[in-house]
Coordinates of C-alpha atoms in Angstrom, one line a residue:
Chain A
M1 CA 148.4 32.7 56.5
S2 CA 147.9 36.3 55.5
G3 CA 150.6 37.9 57.7
K4 CA 152.5 37.5 60.9
V5 CA 153.1 39.2 64.1
E6 CA 155.8 39.4 66.8
L7 CA 154.5 38.6 70.3
S8 CA 156.4 39.8 73.3
E9 CA 155.5 37.9 76.5
V10 CA 155.5 40.1 79.6
A11 CA 154.2 37.8 82.3
P12 CA 157.5 37.3 84.0
R13 CA 157.8 41.1 84.5
D14 CA 154.6 43.0 84.1
G15 CA 152.6 40.0 85.1
L16 CA 154.4 39.5 88.4
Q17 CA 155.9 42.7 89.5
S18 CA 152.9 44.1 91.4
I19 CA 151.9 41.0 93.4
G20 CA 152.8 40.7 97.1
P21 CA 154.2 37.2 97.7
F22 CA 157.7 36.8 96.4
V23 CA 157.7 34.3 93.5
A24 CA 160.7 31.9 93.9
T25 CA 163.3 32.4 91.3
E26 CA 162.9 28.8 90.2
T27 CA 159.2 29.3 89.6
K28 CA 160.0 32.4 87.5
V29 CA 162.5 30.4 85.5
A30 CA 160.1 27.5 85.1
L31 CA 157.6 30.0 83.7
V32 CA 160.1 31.5 81.3
R33 CA 161.0 28.0 80.1
K34 CA 157.4 27.0 79.5
L35 CA 156.7 30.2 77.5
H36 CA 159.8 29.6 75.4
A37 CA 158.7 25.9 74.9
A38 CA 155.4 27.3 73.6
G39 CA 157.3 29.1 70.9
L40 CA 157.5 32.6 72.3
R41 CA 160.7 34.3 71.2
R42 CA 160.5 37.7 72.9
M43 CA 160.1 38.0 76.6
E44 CA 160.3 40.7 79.3
V45 CA 162.0 38.7 82.0
G46 CA 162.5 41.3 84.6
S47 CA 163.4 44.9 85.6
F48 CA 166.7 46.4 86.7
V49 CA 165.0 48.5 89.3
S50 CA 165.8 49.0 93.0
P51 CA 164.6 45.9 95.0
R52 CA 163.3 48.4 97.6
A53 CA 161.0 49.9 95.0
I54 CA 159.9 46.6 93.5
P55 CA 161.0 43.6 95.6
Q56 CA 159.5 41.1 93.2
M57 CA 162.2 42.0 90.6
A58 CA 165.1 41.5 93.0
D59 CA 166.2 38.3 91.2
T60 CA 166.1 39.7 87.6
A61 CA 169.8 38.9 87.2
E62 CA 169.3 35.2 87.9
V63 CA 166.2 34.9 85.8
L64 CA 167.9 36.7 82.9
A65 CA 170.9 34.3 83.2
A66 CA 168.6 31.3 82.9
A67 CA 166.6 32.8 80.1
K68 CA 169.7 33.6 78.1
E69 CA 170.4 29.9 77.9
L70 CA 167.3 29.3 75.8
P71 CA 167.9 29.1 72.1
G72 CA 166.5 31.9 70.0
L73 CA 165.0 33.8 72.8
E74 CA 165.3 37.6 72.9
C75 CA 165.2 38.7 76.5
T76 CA 164.1 42.2 77.4
V77 CA 164.9 43.8 80.8
L78 CA 163.2 47.1 81.8
V79 CA 165.6 49.9 82.6
P80 CA 164.1 52.8 84.6
N81 CA 167.2 54.9 84.8
R82 CA 171.0 55.2 84.5
R83 CA 171.6 52.8 87.4
G84 CA 169.5 50.2 85.7
F85 CA 171.3 50.8 82.5
E86 CA 174.6 50.1 84.2
Q87 CA 173.3 46.8 85.3
A88 CA 172.2 46.1 81.8
L89 CA 175.6 46.9 80.5
A90 CA 177.1 44.3 82.9
L91 CA 174.4 41.6 82.4
R92 CA 173.6 42.1 78.7
P93 CA 170.0 41.3 78.0
Q94 CA 169.5 41.3 74.2
R95 CA 167.1 44.2 74.6
I96 CA 166.4 46.9 77.2
G97 CA 163.1 48.4 77.7
L98 CA 163.0 52.1 78.6
F99 CA 159.8 53.8 79.8
M100 CA 158.2 57.1 80.6
S101 CA 154.6 58.3 80.5
A102 CA 152.8 60.3 77.9
T103 CA 151.2 62.4 80.7
E104 CA 152.9 64.5 83.3
G105 CA 150.8 63.3 86.2
H106 CA 151.5 59.6 85.6
N107 CA 155.2 60.2 84.9
R108 CA 155.5 62.0 88.2
A109 CA 153.6 59.3 90.1
N110 CA 155.6 56.5 88.5
V111 CA 159.1 57.8 88.4
N112 CA 159.0 61.1 90.4
R113 CA 160.2 63.4 87.7
S114 CA 158.9 65.5 84.8
R115 CA 158.5 64.1 81.3
A116 CA 161.3 66.5 80.1
E117 CA 163.6 65.1 82.8
S118 CA 162.7 61.5 81.9
L119 CA 163.2 62.1 78.2
A120 CA 166.6 63.7 78.7
E121 CA 167.9 60.9 80.9
L122 CA 166.5 58.2 78.5
A123 CA 167.9 59.9 75.5
A124 CA 171.4 59.7 76.9
I125 CA 170.9 55.9 77.5
V126 CA 169.7 55.5 73.9
R127 CA 172.8 57.2 72.7
E128 CA 175.1 55.2 74.8
A129 CA 173.5 51.8 74.3
P130 CA 176.0 49.4 72.5
A131 CA 175.1 48.6 68.9
E132 CA 174.2 44.9 69.8
M133 CA 171.8 45.9 72.6
R134 CA 168.4 46.6 71.1
V135 CA 166.2 49.3 72.7
R136 CA 162.4 49.4 73.1
F137 CA 161.0 52.7 74.2
N138 CA 157.7 52.2 76.1
L139 CA 155.4 55.2 76.3
S140 CA 152.8 54.6 79.1
T141 CA 149.3 56.2 79.3
C142 CA 149.1 56.9 75.6
F143 CA 145.3 56.7 75.7
H144 CA 144.0 57.3 79.2
C145 CA 145.7 58.5 82.3
P146 CA 144.4 57.7 85.9
F147 CA 145.2 61.3 86.8
E148 CA 144.4 63.3 83.6
G149 CA 141.7 61.2 81.8
V150 CA 141.6 60.8 78.1
V151 CA 145.0 61.7 76.5
P152 CA 144.9 64.0 73.5
E153 CA 146.4 62.3 70.4
A154 CA 148.3 65.4 69.4
A155 CA 150.2 65.4 72.7
V156 CA 151.2 61.8 72.3
L157 CA 152.4 62.4 68.7
D158 CA 154.4 65.3 69.9
L159 CA 156.2 63.2 72.4
V160 CA 156.7 60.4 69.9
R161 CA 158.3 62.9 67.5
G162 CA 161.0 63.6 70.1
I163 CA 161.4 59.9 70.9
A164 CA 161.5 58.7 67.3
A165 CA 164.2 61.2 66.5
L166 CA 166.6 59.6 69.1
D167 CA 167.2 56.6 66.9
P168 CA 165.4 55.8 63.6
A169 CA 165.5 52.0 64.2
M170 CA 164.2 52.0 67.8
E171 CA 161.0 50.2 68.5
I172 CA 158.4 52.4 70.3
A173 CA 155.5 50.9 72.3
L174 CA 152.3 52.9 72.6
C175 CA 150.9 51.6 75.9
D176 CA 147.3 51.4 77.2
T177 CA 148.5 51.2 80.8
T178 CA 145.0 51.3 82.4
G179 CA 143.0 49.3 79.9
N180 CA 140.8 52.3 79.3
A181 CA 141.6 52.8 75.6
A182 CA 138.8 52.3 73.1
P183 CA 139.4 50.5 69.8
D184 CA 138.7 53.6 67.6
Q185 CA 141.2 55.6 69.6
V186 CA 143.9 52.8 69.3
R187 CA 143.3 52.5 65.6
R188 CA 143.6 56.3 65.1
L189 CA 146.8 56.7 67.0
F190 CA 148.5 53.8 65.4
R191 CA 147.4 54.9 61.9
H192 CA 148.8 58.4 62.5
A193 CA 152.0 57.3 64.2
I194 CA 152.8 54.7 61.5
A195 CA 152.0 57.3 58.7
E196 CA 154.4 59.8 60.2
F197 CA 157.1 57.5 61.7
G198 CA 156.9 54.3 59.8
H199 CA 156.4 50.6 61.0
R200 CA 158.3 50.7 64.3
F201 CA 155.5 50.6 66.8
A202 CA 154.3 48.0 69.3
F203 CA 151.1 47.9 71.3
H204 CA 151.0 47.1 75.0
G205 CA 147.5 46.6 76.2
H206 CA 145.6 45.8 79.4
D207 CA 142.3 44.0 79.7
T208 CA 140.9 45.7 82.8
Y209 CA 137.5 46.3 81.2
G210 CA 137.4 43.5 78.6
M211 CA 138.5 45.7 75.8
G212 CA 142.0 44.2 75.5
V213 CA 141.4 41.9 72.5
A214 CA 139.3 44.6 70.7
N215 CA 142.2 47.0 71.1
V216 CA 144.8 44.5 69.8
A217 CA 142.6 43.9 66.8
A218 CA 142.3 47.6 66.2
A219 CA 146.0 48.2 66.4
Y220 CA 146.6 45.3 64.0
D221 CA 144.1 46.8 61.6
A222 CA 146.0 50.0 61.7
G223 CA 149.3 48.3 60.8
C224 CA 150.9 47.4 64.1
R225 CA 152.7 44.0 64.1
V226 CA 154.3 43.8 67.5
F227 CA 152.2 43.1 70.6
D228 CA 152.8 42.6 74.3
A229 CA 150.7 40.2 76.2
A230 CA 150.9 38.0 79.4
A231 CA 150.2 34.3 79.6
G232 CA 147.2 33.8 81.9
G233 CA 146.3 37.5 81.7
L234 CA 148.6 38.2 84.7
G235 CA 149.4 41.7 85.6
G236 CA 148.7 45.2 86.7
C237 CA 150.5 48.4 87.4
P238 CA 151.0 49.5 91.0
F239 CA 151.1 53.1 90.0
A240 CA 148.0 53.1 87.9
P241 CA 144.9 52.8 90.1
G242 CA 142.4 50.6 88.4
A243 CA 144.9 48.8 86.0
T244 CA 144.6 45.1 86.3
G245 CA 145.7 42.4 83.9
N246 CA 147.7 42.5 80.7
V247 CA 145.7 41.3 77.8
A248 CA 146.1 37.5 77.9
M249 CA 148.6 36.0 75.5
E250 CA 146.3 33.0 74.9
D251 CA 143.4 35.4 73.9
V252 CA 145.7 37.3 71.6
V253 CA 147.0 34.1 70.0
W254 CA 143.4 32.8 69.6
L255 CA 142.5 36.1 67.8
F256 CA 145.4 35.9 65.4
R257 CA 144.8 32.2 64.7
R258 CA 141.3 33.0 63.8
M259 CA 142.5 35.8 61.5
G260 CA 145.0 33.5 59.8
V261 CA 148.0 35.5 61.1
A262 CA 151.1 33.5 62.0
T263 CA 152.4 33.8 65.6
G264 CA 154.9 31.0 65.8
V265 CA 153.1 29.7 69.0
D266 CA 152.2 26.1 69.8
W267 CA 148.6 26.4 71.0
P268 CA 148.5 23.4 73.5
L269 CA 151.8 24.3 75.0
L270 CA 150.8 27.9 75.3
L271 CA 147.6 26.9 77.2
E272 CA 149.8 24.8 79.5
A273 CA 152.1 27.8 80.2
A274 CA 149.1 30.0 80.8
D275 CA 147.7 27.5 83.3
F276 CA 151.0 27.4 85.0
A277 CA 151.2 31.2 85.1
A278 CA 147.7 31.5 86.5
G279 CA 148.5 28.9 89.2
I280 CA 151.5 30.9 90.6
A281 CA 150.8 31.8 94.3
G282 CA 149.6 35.4 94.5
A283 CA 149.2 35.7 90.7
L284 CA 146.2 37.7 89.5
P285 CA 145.0 35.9 86.3
G286 CA 142.6 37.1 83.7
G287 CA 141.7 36.6 80.1
R288 CA 139.1 34.4 78.6
M289 CA 140.5 31.4 76.8
R290 CA 141.5 29.6 80.0
G291 CA 137.8 29.5 81.0
V292 CA 136.7 27.9 77.7
P293 CA 136.2 24.1 78.0
A294 CA 139.2 22.2 76.6
A295 CA 137.2 20.5 73.9
R296 CA 136.1 23.8 72.5
R297 CA 139.3 25.7 72.7
A298 CA 141.2 22.9 70.9
A299 CA 139.3 23.7 67.7
Chain B
M1 CA 129.3 62.2 71.0
S2 CA 130.5 61.2 67.6
G3 CA 127.6 59.0 66.6
K4 CA 124.9 56.7 67.9
V5 CA 123.9 53.1 67.7
E6 CA 120.7 51.2 68.1
L7 CA 121.0 48.3 70.6
S8 CA 118.6 45.4 70.6
E9 CA 118.5 43.5 73.9
V10 CA 118.1 39.7 73.4
A11 CA 118.4 38.3 76.9
P12 CA 114.7 37.5 77.3
R13 CA 114.8 35.4 74.1
D14 CA 118.3 34.3 73.1
G15 CA 119.6 34.6 76.6
L16 CA 117.0 32.3 78.1
Q17 CA 115.7 29.9 75.5
S18 CA 118.4 27.2 75.8
I19 CA 118.4 26.8 79.6
G20 CA 116.6 24.0 81.3
P21 CA 114.7 25.4 84.3
F22 CA 111.6 27.2 83.2
V23 CA 111.9 30.8 84.1
A24 CA 108.7 32.1 85.6
T25 CA 106.7 34.5 83.4
E26 CA 106.9 37.1 86.2
T27 CA 110.7 36.9 86.3
K28 CA 110.9 37.3 82.5
V29 CA 108.6 40.3 82.7
A30 CA 110.6 41.8 85.6
L31 CA 113.7 41.4 83.4
V32 CA 112.1 43.1 80.5
R33 CA 111.0 46.0 82.7
K34 CA 114.5 46.5 84.2
L35 CA 116.0 46.5 80.7
H36 CA 113.5 49.0 79.6
A37 CA 114.1 51.1 82.7
A38 CA 117.8 51.1 81.7
G39 CA 116.9 52.8 78.5
L40 CA 116.8 49.9 76.0
R41 CA 114.2 50.5 73.4
R42 CA 114.5 47.4 71.3
M43 CA 114.1 44.0 72.7
E44 CA 113.6 40.4 71.6
V45 CA 111.0 39.3 74.1
G46 CA 110.3 35.8 72.9
S47 CA 109.7 33.3 70.1
F48 CA 106.5 32.1 68.5
V49 CA 107.8 28.6 68.4
S50 CA 106.3 25.3 69.4
P51 CA 106.5 24.8 73.2
R52 CA 107.5 21.2 72.5
A53 CA 110.5 22.4 70.6
I54 CA 111.5 25.2 73.0
P55 CA 109.5 24.9 76.3
Q56 CA 111.2 28.0 77.7
M57 CA 109.3 30.2 75.1
A58 CA 105.9 28.8 76.0
D59 CA 104.8 32.1 77.6
T60 CA 105.9 34.5 74.9
A61 CA 102.3 35.8 74.4
E62 CA 102.2 36.8 78.1
V63 CA 105.6 38.4 78.1
L64 CA 104.8 40.2 74.9
A65 CA 101.6 41.6 76.3
A66 CA 103.4 43.0 79.4
A67 CA 106.3 44.3 77.3
K68 CA 103.9 46.1 75.0
E69 CA 102.7 48.2 77.9
L70 CA 106.2 49.8 78.2
P71 CA 106.4 53.2 76.6
G72 CA 108.6 53.5 73.5
L73 CA 109.7 49.9 73.5
E74 CA 109.8 48.1 70.2
C75 CA 109.2 44.4 70.9
T76 CA 110.5 41.8 68.6
V77 CA 109.3 38.2 68.6
L78 CA 111.0 35.5 66.6
V79 CA 108.9 33.7 64.0
P80 CA 110.4 30.5 62.7
N81 CA 107.6 29.6 60.2
R82 CA 104.1 30.3 59.0
R83 CA 102.5 29.0 62.1
G84 CA 104.6 31.5 64.2
F85 CA 103.6 34.2 61.7
E86 CA 100.0 33.5 62.3
Q87 CA 100.5 34.0 66.1
A88 CA 102.3 37.2 65.3
L89 CA 99.4 38.4 63.2
A90 CA 97.1 37.8 66.2
L91 CA 99.4 39.2 69.0
R92 CA 101.1 42.1 67.0
P93 CA 104.6 42.6 68.2
Q94 CA 106.0 45.8 66.7
R95 CA 108.6 43.7 64.9
I96 CA 109.0 40.0 63.9
G97 CA 112.4 38.3 63.6
L98 CA 112.7 35.7 60.8
F99 CA 115.8 33.5 60.6
M100 CA 117.6 31.0 58.5
S101 CA 121.2 29.9 58.3
A102 CA 123.8 30.9 55.8
T103 CA 125.0 27.3 55.7
E104 CA 123.0 24.3 54.6
G105 CA 124.3 22.1 57.4
H106 CA 123.2 24.5 60.2
N107 CA 119.9 25.3 58.5
R108 CA 119.0 21.6 58.3
A109 CA 120.1 21.0 62.0
N110 CA 118.2 24.1 63.2
V111 CA 114.9 24.0 61.2
N112 CA 115.1 20.7 59.4
R113 CA 114.8 22.0 55.8
S114 CA 117.0 23.3 53.0
R115 CA 118.0 26.9 52.7
A116 CA 116.0 27.2 49.5
E117 CA 112.9 25.9 51.3
S118 CA 113.5 28.3 54.2
L119 CA 114.0 31.3 52.0
A120 CA 110.8 30.5 50.0
E121 CA 108.7 30.2 53.2
L122 CA 110.2 33.3 54.8
A123 CA 109.8 35.3 51.5
A124 CA 106.1 34.7 51.6
I125 CA 105.9 36.0 55.2
V126 CA 107.9 39.1 54.2
R127 CA 105.3 39.7 51.4
E128 CA 102.4 39.2 53.7
A129 CA 103.5 41.1 56.8
P130 CA 101.3 44.1 57.3
A131 CA 102.9 47.5 56.7
E132 CA 103.0 48.4 60.4
M133 CA 104.8 45.2 61.4
R134 CA 108.6 45.6 60.9
V135 CA 110.6 42.7 59.8
R136 CA 114.2 41.8 60.8
F137 CA 115.8 39.0 58.8
N138 CA 118.4 37.1 60.9
L139 CA 121.0 35.2 58.9
S140 CA 122.8 32.7 61.2
T141 CA 126.3 31.3 60.8
C142 CA 127.5 34.0 58.5
F143 CA 131.1 33.6 59.6
H144 CA 131.5 30.1 61.0
C145 CA 129.4 27.0 61.0
P146 CA 129.7 24.2 63.5
F147 CA 129.2 21.7 60.7
E148 CA 131.0 23.4 57.7
G149 CA 133.7 25.6 59.4
V150 CA 134.6 29.0 58.1
V151 CA 131.9 30.3 55.8
P152 CA 133.0 31.8 52.5
E153 CA 132.0 35.5 52.2
A154 CA 130.8 35.1 48.6
A155 CA 128.3 32.5 49.7
V156 CA 126.9 34.8 52.4
L157 CA 126.7 37.8 50.0
D158 CA 124.9 35.6 47.4
L159 CA 122.2 34.7 50.1
V160 CA 122.0 38.4 51.2
R161 CA 121.3 39.4 47.6
G162 CA 118.2 37.2 47.6
I163 CA 117.1 38.4 51.0
A164 CA 117.7 42.1 50.3
A165 CA 115.6 41.9 47.2
L166 CA 112.5 40.8 49.2
D167 CA 112.1 44.3 50.7
P168 CA 114.4 47.2 50.3
A169 CA 113.6 48.5 53.8
M170 CA 114.0 45.3 55.7
E171 CA 116.8 45.1 58.4
I172 CA 119.1 42.1 57.9
A173 CA 121.3 40.8 60.8
L174 CA 124.5 39.0 59.9
C175 CA 125.0 36.7 62.9
D176 CA 128.0 35.1 64.4
T177 CA 126.1 32.2 65.9
T178 CA 129.0 30.4 67.4
G179 CA 131.3 33.2 68.5
N180 CA 134.0 32.0 66.1
A181 CA 134.1 35.0 63.9
A182 CA 137.3 37.0 63.7
P183 CA 137.3 40.9 63.7
D184 CA 138.9 41.1 60.2
Q185 CA 136.2 38.8 58.8
V186 CA 133.4 40.8 60.4
R187 CA 134.8 44.1 59.2
R188 CA 135.2 42.7 55.6
L189 CA 131.7 41.2 55.4
F190 CA 130.0 44.3 56.7
R191 CA 132.0 46.6 54.5
H192 CA 131.0 44.6 51.4
A193 CA 127.4 44.1 52.4
I194 CA 126.9 47.8 53.2
A195 CA 128.7 48.8 50.0
E196 CA 126.3 46.6 47.9
F197 CA 123.1 46.8 49.9
G198 CA 123.3 50.0 51.9
H199 CA 122.9 50.7 55.7
R200 CA 120.4 48.1 56.7
F201 CA 122.5 45.6 58.6
A202 CA 122.7 44.6 62.2
F203 CA 125.4 42.5 63.9
H204 CA 124.4 39.6 66.3
G205 CA 127.5 38.3 68.1
H206 CA 128.4 35.7 70.7
D207 CA 131.3 35.9 73.1
T208 CA 132.2 32.2 73.3
Y209 CA 135.9 32.8 72.9
G210 CA 136.2 36.4 74.2
M211 CA 136.1 37.9 70.7
G212 CA 132.5 39.4 71.1
V213 CA 133.5 43.0 71.9
A214 CA 136.3 43.0 69.2
N215 CA 133.8 41.8 66.7
V216 CA 131.3 44.5 67.6
A217 CA 134.0 47.1 67.3
A218 CA 135.0 45.8 63.9
A219 CA 131.4 45.8 62.6
Y220 CA 131.0 49.4 63.9
D221 CA 134.2 50.4 62.2
A222 CA 132.7 48.9 58.9
G223 CA 129.6 51.1 59.3
C224 CA 127.1 48.8 61.2
R225 CA 125.0 50.8 63.6
V226 CA 122.5 48.1 65.0
F227 CA 123.8 45.6 67.5
D228 CA 122.2 42.7 69.4
A229 CA 123.5 41.9 72.9
A230 CA 122.2 40.3 76.1
A231 CA 122.4 41.8 79.6
G232 CA 124.6 39.6 81.8
G233 CA 126.1 37.9 78.7
L234 CA 123.3 35.3 78.9
G235 CA 122.7 32.9 76.1
G236 CA 123.7 30.1 73.8
C237 CA 122.2 28.2 70.9
P238 CA 121.0 24.7 71.5
F239 CA 121.6 23.8 67.9
A240 CA 125.2 25.2 67.6
P241 CA 127.5 23.0 69.6
G242 CA 130.0 25.2 71.4
A243 CA 128.0 28.4 71.3
T244 CA 127.6 30.0 74.6
G245 CA 126.8 33.5 75.6
N246 CA 125.6 36.4 73.6
V247 CA 128.1 39.3 73.8
A248 CA 127.2 41.1 77.1
M249 CA 125.1 44.3 76.7
E250 CA 127.1 46.0 79.5
D251 CA 130.4 45.2 77.7
V252 CA 129.0 46.6 74.4
V253 CA 127.7 49.7 76.2
W254 CA 131.0 50.2 77.9
L255 CA 132.7 50.0 74.5
F256 CA 130.5 52.6 73.0
R257 CA 130.7 54.9 76.0
R258 CA 134.5 54.8 75.7
M259 CA 134.2 55.5 72.0
G260 CA 131.9 58.5 72.6
V261 CA 129.0 56.8 70.8
A262 CA 125.5 57.4 72.1
T263 CA 123.5 54.4 73.2
G264 CA 120.6 56.0 75.2
V265 CA 121.4 53.6 78.0
D266 CA 121.6 54.5 81.7
W267 CA 124.8 52.9 82.9
P268 CA 124.0 52.1 86.6
L269 CA 120.5 50.9 85.7
L270 CA 121.9 48.6 83.0
L271 CA 124.4 47.1 85.5
E272 CA 121.4 46.5 87.8
A273 CA 119.5 44.8 85.0
A274 CA 122.6 42.7 84.1
D275 CA 123.0 41.5 87.7
F276 CA 119.3 40.6 87.8
A277 CA 119.7 38.7 84.5
A278 CA 122.8 36.9 85.7
G279 CA 121.0 35.9 88.9
I280 CA 118.1 34.1 87.2
A281 CA 118.1 30.4 88.2
G282 CA 119.7 28.4 85.5
A283 CA 121.0 31.4 83.6
L284 CA 124.4 31.1 82.0
P285 CA 126.0 34.5 82.5
G286 CA 129.1 35.8 80.8
G287 CA 130.8 39.0 79.8
R288 CA 133.4 41.1 81.6
M289 CA 131.9 44.2 83.1
R290 CA 130.0 42.5 85.9
G291 CA 133.3 41.2 87.3
V292 CA 134.9 44.7 87.4
P293 CA 134.8 46.2 90.9
A294 CA 132.0 48.7 91.3
A295 CA 134.3 51.7 92.0
R296 CA 136.1 51.1 88.7
R297 CA 133.2 50.4 86.4
A298 CA 131.5 53.5 87.6
A299 CA 134.2 55.7 85.9

């Protein structure tokens, strides 16, 4: 093994939040348990968001309670605003995930406020978060915006400068929300961000156009060591027209296995979890490895 | 545009040769014409191989004759041995493609001789090829061999040294025959090969495990500027168990479009050709872009 990566599984949140049929809480918990059994130790289990805005996330408190029983699992819950933060203070996930967009148009469509307003509100949360609650800051549309097209790197780095200054230890995810990033763009942004702000970045990618694995490989090449992915390639963003499917966790794990990079994941159990995820009623699966004949993908 | 690449379309040869039902000559010619109409200017149109060994290639002479009518198209025909070379001398494709494997096990399974025997025979052909007939030397299993596993880079570079010395202008393709290469391995081999032997390399990749586009991006990053791909992701190698599907030309073109690299390809016409290729009776299509809804992939 020539290195290792940290993988954050996002199927229970990003993989499910946009689909219509409500997924029973026991199904969500079963998914979390299977992913944990496969060796995944970071997981986005839900979102403290209004159930009117995203009904699928209405049972995040129960899913989190069950997930917190699992040994060694770091649970992340998304926190869109102060109200969500208050829920987090009460229910104590090990990590909260804040988010805003790198582009004004997407931020307004997604959370109905300006980037400056978002940053001010989230900065206050970062300051107030208790020491034992880790914070991940997700910056959406870092590469391509459904409203503004290709995002200039300098604009992203300017925003990252403000975010990085909030807390020198905070993880920052540079997100390809629509799957439109190109590998050279990903490599360049991560190289520059790491050179200026150190090794504190994660990559969150989608596989809408089949570039997901190439983008993960490019981010890794640039020094990124934390990656989001969803078992079964579930996912999509209801506020980003054209965005479907997080990059599949099993595709990402296959990539890193081939590269000799340690993931801590049990391959057959991950495939089981991915099949389970893809079989959830209403789920929108993607990715490649589930389609590869069993005899071949065992290799 | 920040650069350009040369794309060599291999669906008419690598995309079809392994499938059972004989594809009518007029269908093959129609495919070649559609690919040419989409702007592709290099194409592997067939193989001068025994029709007993590969019945699907029995009509290569006719397909070549039709392809040679198309303006600006460089036609490549594979030449496995001296007998094939004699056919090439008679029928005059603009380029011949020689091939041998980087590993002893695969070379014996594929052409039933040792690598030393293959190299000696092919070296004689390189010497005898008339000046106006370009030669591409394809080196199979440069990354992973179905019989020998991961291929050591030093062994490949040793072989390349012998091949490069045959003719300083000859293009050499480093081929991921099984789709098992990892992007870091591809980047490393191309970097080292280009550093030692200059810019004369092409990458031929398969997408068996969804790594095809990531590997193309890695080879490009290392300086490679010539790429093989098959419209519709057709393909497979009858002598490499587990190898299915060349990387899809439309996925590769999408990648380069996103990277701002010129390909000379007309996007809607390529998608038409890819759909035509995928619809050929018995064809084994793959790739990602054909599955993306039309409204999205037009972007």
